[in-house]
XYZ file of C-alpha atoms in Angstrom:
231
model
C 0.000 0.000 0.000
C 2.783 2.382 0.916
C 4.639 1.440 -2.282
C 1.565 2.320 -4.363
C 1.202 5.693 -2.630
C 4.891 6.376 -3.159
C 4.489 5.597 -6.870
C 1.536 8.006 -7.210
C 3.508 10.731 -5.469
C 6.438 10.242 -7.835
C 4.126 10.419 -10.867
C 2.490 13.610 -9.540
C 5.900 15.205 -8.973
C 7.034 14.264 -12.470
C 3.846 15.712 -14.048
C 4.231 18.947 -12.056
C 7.853 19.212 -13.120
C 6.839 18.648 -16.758
C 4.216 21.427 -16.603
C 6.717 23.828 -15.007
C 9.265 22.944 -17.699
C 6.708 23.628 -20.501
C 5.754 27.003 -18.988
C 9.394 28.028 -18.604
C 10.164 26.994 -22.221
C 7.146 28.957 -23.477
C 8.225 32.088 -21.638
C 11.762 31.826 -22.977
C 10.689 31.285 -26.609
C 7.772 33.751 -26.574
C 5.142 31.146 -27.281
C 1.578 31.999 -26.407
C -0.506 28.856 -25.824
C -3.707 30.941 -26.269
C -2.729 32.510 -29.640
C -4.684 31.256 -32.665
C -4.243 32.204 -36.312
C -7.654 32.906 -37.835
C -8.196 33.626 -41.546
C -11.420 35.274 -42.758
C -10.389 35.357 -46.430
C -9.819 39.148 -46.464
C -6.374 40.537 -47.090
C -5.841 44.200 -46.188
C -3.702 45.785 -48.884
C -3.819 49.378 -47.644
C -6.165 51.628 -45.736
C -8.563 51.994 -48.679
C -8.311 48.645 -50.425
C -9.179 45.066 -49.561
C -8.691 42.031 -51.735
C -11.333 39.326 -51.425
C -9.032 36.411 -52.110
C -11.361 33.574 -51.242
C -14.320 34.938 -53.212
C -12.462 35.649 -56.426
C -14.315 38.956 -56.804
C -12.624 41.382 -59.213
C -13.846 44.963 -59.433
C -13.939 46.550 -62.894
C -12.748 50.156 -63.132
C -14.908 50.659 -66.216
C -18.066 49.420 -64.518
C -17.505 51.685 -61.523
C -16.867 54.782 -63.646
C -19.837 54.204 -65.948
C -22.113 53.486 -62.995
C -21.608 57.075 -61.756
C -23.007 58.686 -64.898
C -26.365 59.365 -63.271
C -24.593 61.479 -60.647
C -22.556 63.584 -63.054
C -24.375 63.834 -66.384
C -23.256 67.364 -67.230
C -20.327 68.723 -65.264
C -20.138 72.526 -65.088
C -16.430 73.262 -65.426
C -16.423 77.022 -65.981
C -18.675 80.069 -65.792
C -18.232 83.400 -67.522
C -20.033 86.637 -66.706
C -20.416 89.500 -69.141
C -22.476 92.555 -70.003
C -23.646 93.753 -73.406
C -25.453 96.970 -74.301
C -27.647 98.051 -77.193
C -28.857 101.541 -78.061
C -32.530 102.036 -78.897
C -33.289 104.913 -81.262
C -36.691 106.438 -81.924
C -36.761 108.933 -84.799
C -39.485 111.501 -85.286
C -39.261 110.777 -89.000
C -37.705 107.392 -89.747
C -35.803 108.464 -92.834
C -34.296 111.571 -91.275
C -31.292 110.861 -89.058
C -30.846 114.220 -87.358
C -29.916 114.355 -83.670
C -32.540 117.012 -82.907
C -35.239 114.709 -84.314
C -34.467 111.492 -82.390
C -34.299 110.143 -78.854
C -32.149 107.258 -77.618
C -32.039 104.842 -74.715
C -29.385 102.277 -73.680
C -30.410 98.788 -72.517
C -27.815 96.525 -70.843
C -28.047 92.810 -70.119
C -25.725 90.947 -67.759
C -25.597 87.189 -68.090
C -23.655 84.102 -67.089
C -22.406 81.521 -69.559
C -21.958 77.911 -68.428
C -19.311 75.670 -69.988
C -19.991 71.981 -69.396
C -18.575 68.551 -70.159
C -20.890 65.653 -70.935
C -20.083 62.618 -68.814
C -23.241 60.683 -69.627
C -21.853 59.717 -73.039
C -18.818 57.896 -71.630
C -18.511 54.343 -72.935
C -16.269 51.399 -72.137
C -14.044 52.475 -75.033
C -13.368 55.752 -73.222
C -11.927 54.017 -70.132
C -8.490 52.467 -70.703
C -6.671 50.499 -68.018
C -2.915 49.954 -68.102
C -2.111 47.192 -65.624
C 1.650 47.582 -66.049
C 1.741 51.332 -65.395
C -1.177 51.144 -62.921
C -3.152 53.886 -64.641
C -6.751 54.365 -65.745
C -7.174 56.809 -68.634
C -10.564 58.485 -69.115
C -11.259 60.157 -72.460
C -13.858 62.936 -72.390
C -15.352 65.356 -74.883
C -14.303 69.001 -75.038
C -16.057 71.579 -72.878
C -18.693 73.670 -74.623
C -20.991 76.616 -73.893
C -24.196 74.896 -72.841
C -26.397 77.709 -71.519
C -26.630 81.442 -70.951
C -28.567 82.724 -67.971
C -29.757 86.325 -67.959
C -29.901 87.910 -64.517
C -33.202 89.837 -64.379
C -31.874 91.935 -61.506
C -29.036 93.175 -63.740
C -31.093 94.340 -66.696
C -30.378 98.066 -66.830
C -32.546 100.436 -68.813
C -31.083 103.918 -68.873
C -33.113 107.113 -69.013
C -34.221 108.327 -72.403
C -31.946 110.936 -73.962
C -34.341 113.406 -75.539
C -33.624 115.928 -78.270
C -35.109 119.230 -79.263
C -38.056 117.769 -81.173
C -38.168 114.175 -79.871
C -39.569 114.099 -76.359
C -41.026 111.484 -73.989
C -40.468 107.758 -73.476
C -39.613 105.209 -76.132
C -42.618 102.938 -76.477
C -41.754 99.287 -77.043
C -44.099 96.564 -78.196
C -43.832 92.907 -77.064
C -42.221 92.128 -80.413
C -39.668 94.910 -79.853
C -38.779 93.569 -76.401
C -38.375 90.012 -77.744
C -36.143 91.263 -80.545
C -33.966 93.170 -78.061
C -33.597 90.102 -75.851
C -32.671 87.864 -78.810
C -30.049 90.336 -79.971
C -28.469 90.767 -76.549
C -28.498 87.029 -75.852
C -26.811 86.430 -79.206
C -24.167 89.020 -78.403
C -23.543 87.431 -75.013
C -23.039 84.077 -76.725
C -20.467 85.644 -79.048
C -18.785 87.242 -76.057
C -18.560 83.949 -74.125
C -17.963 81.396 -76.880
C -14.389 82.268 -77.741
C -11.322 80.105 -78.308
C -9.711 81.560 -75.183
C -12.679 80.743 -72.955
C -12.959 77.287 -74.511
C -9.284 76.548 -73.804
C -9.635 77.677 -70.195
C -12.738 75.505 -69.789
C -10.921 72.490 -71.263
C -8.045 72.857 -68.801
C -10.493 73.024 -65.906
C -12.375 70.011 -67.279
C -9.253 67.825 -67.193
C -8.576 68.816 -63.589
C -12.155 68.463 -62.325
C -12.847 65.081 -63.957
C -9.632 63.747 -62.424
C -10.730 65.037 -58.998
C -14.057 63.241 -59.386
C -12.830 59.826 -60.465
C -9.381 59.400 -58.888
C -10.707 58.878 -55.320
C -13.083 56.249 -56.726
C -10.278 54.411 -58.520
C -7.950 54.578 -55.511
C -10.698 53.188 -53.304
C -10.582 50.092 -55.503
C -6.800 49.903 -55.752
C -4.595 52.546 -54.151
C -1.744 51.778 -56.550
C -3.642 53.205 -59.524
C -3.790 56.818 -60.679
C -6.124 58.548 -63.153
C -5.207 60.281 -66.389
C -7.833 62.417 -68.163
C -7.590 63.313 -71.836
C -9.778 64.270 -74.779
C -11.076 61.770 -77.257
């Protein structure tokens, strides 16, 4: 009986010594018996990009860019403001152009011209990916004058300049007023739609389209950059 108890004691001492030896070895070699390596199939590439390795999902730059067309159909890249003036003349006798027989009045219109770039006509052919250089090139159309907005608060009608024989206001019919507006709007268009303004709008278009799409591309893969050009 005593021999059996002695044997159990020896076994217990040996087991305790083995546990102490394992703990000491783990402390020396930095092993953590509670550490587990868990894989969820997601590899973090950088702060903005994840690669779904296990799913095999590949995001298409073209699909992402074209899917944003509803948000940016016409991008306003530049605005121009200008003023044009026309002189109204009312003669006492139409065929006689003497200063003392006519009265005049200046009418000024101030308007804003909007240069835009169409992004709703982008197609897959306009998005070119270079995997080697890690670039996505987007080809857009040139900026153009899309609209002119007349500011009603900046329509200035000067006082009538009377002459010796021509007195009173200049009476305008609805047809006269429409003709004046068409003329001044046409002159504003000529004032805005110049090669210089078009070049400035194009330069802004390249910059603004890049600012729109580069964060989207980098969110997919931070190694890529965006180049914008004209098709």
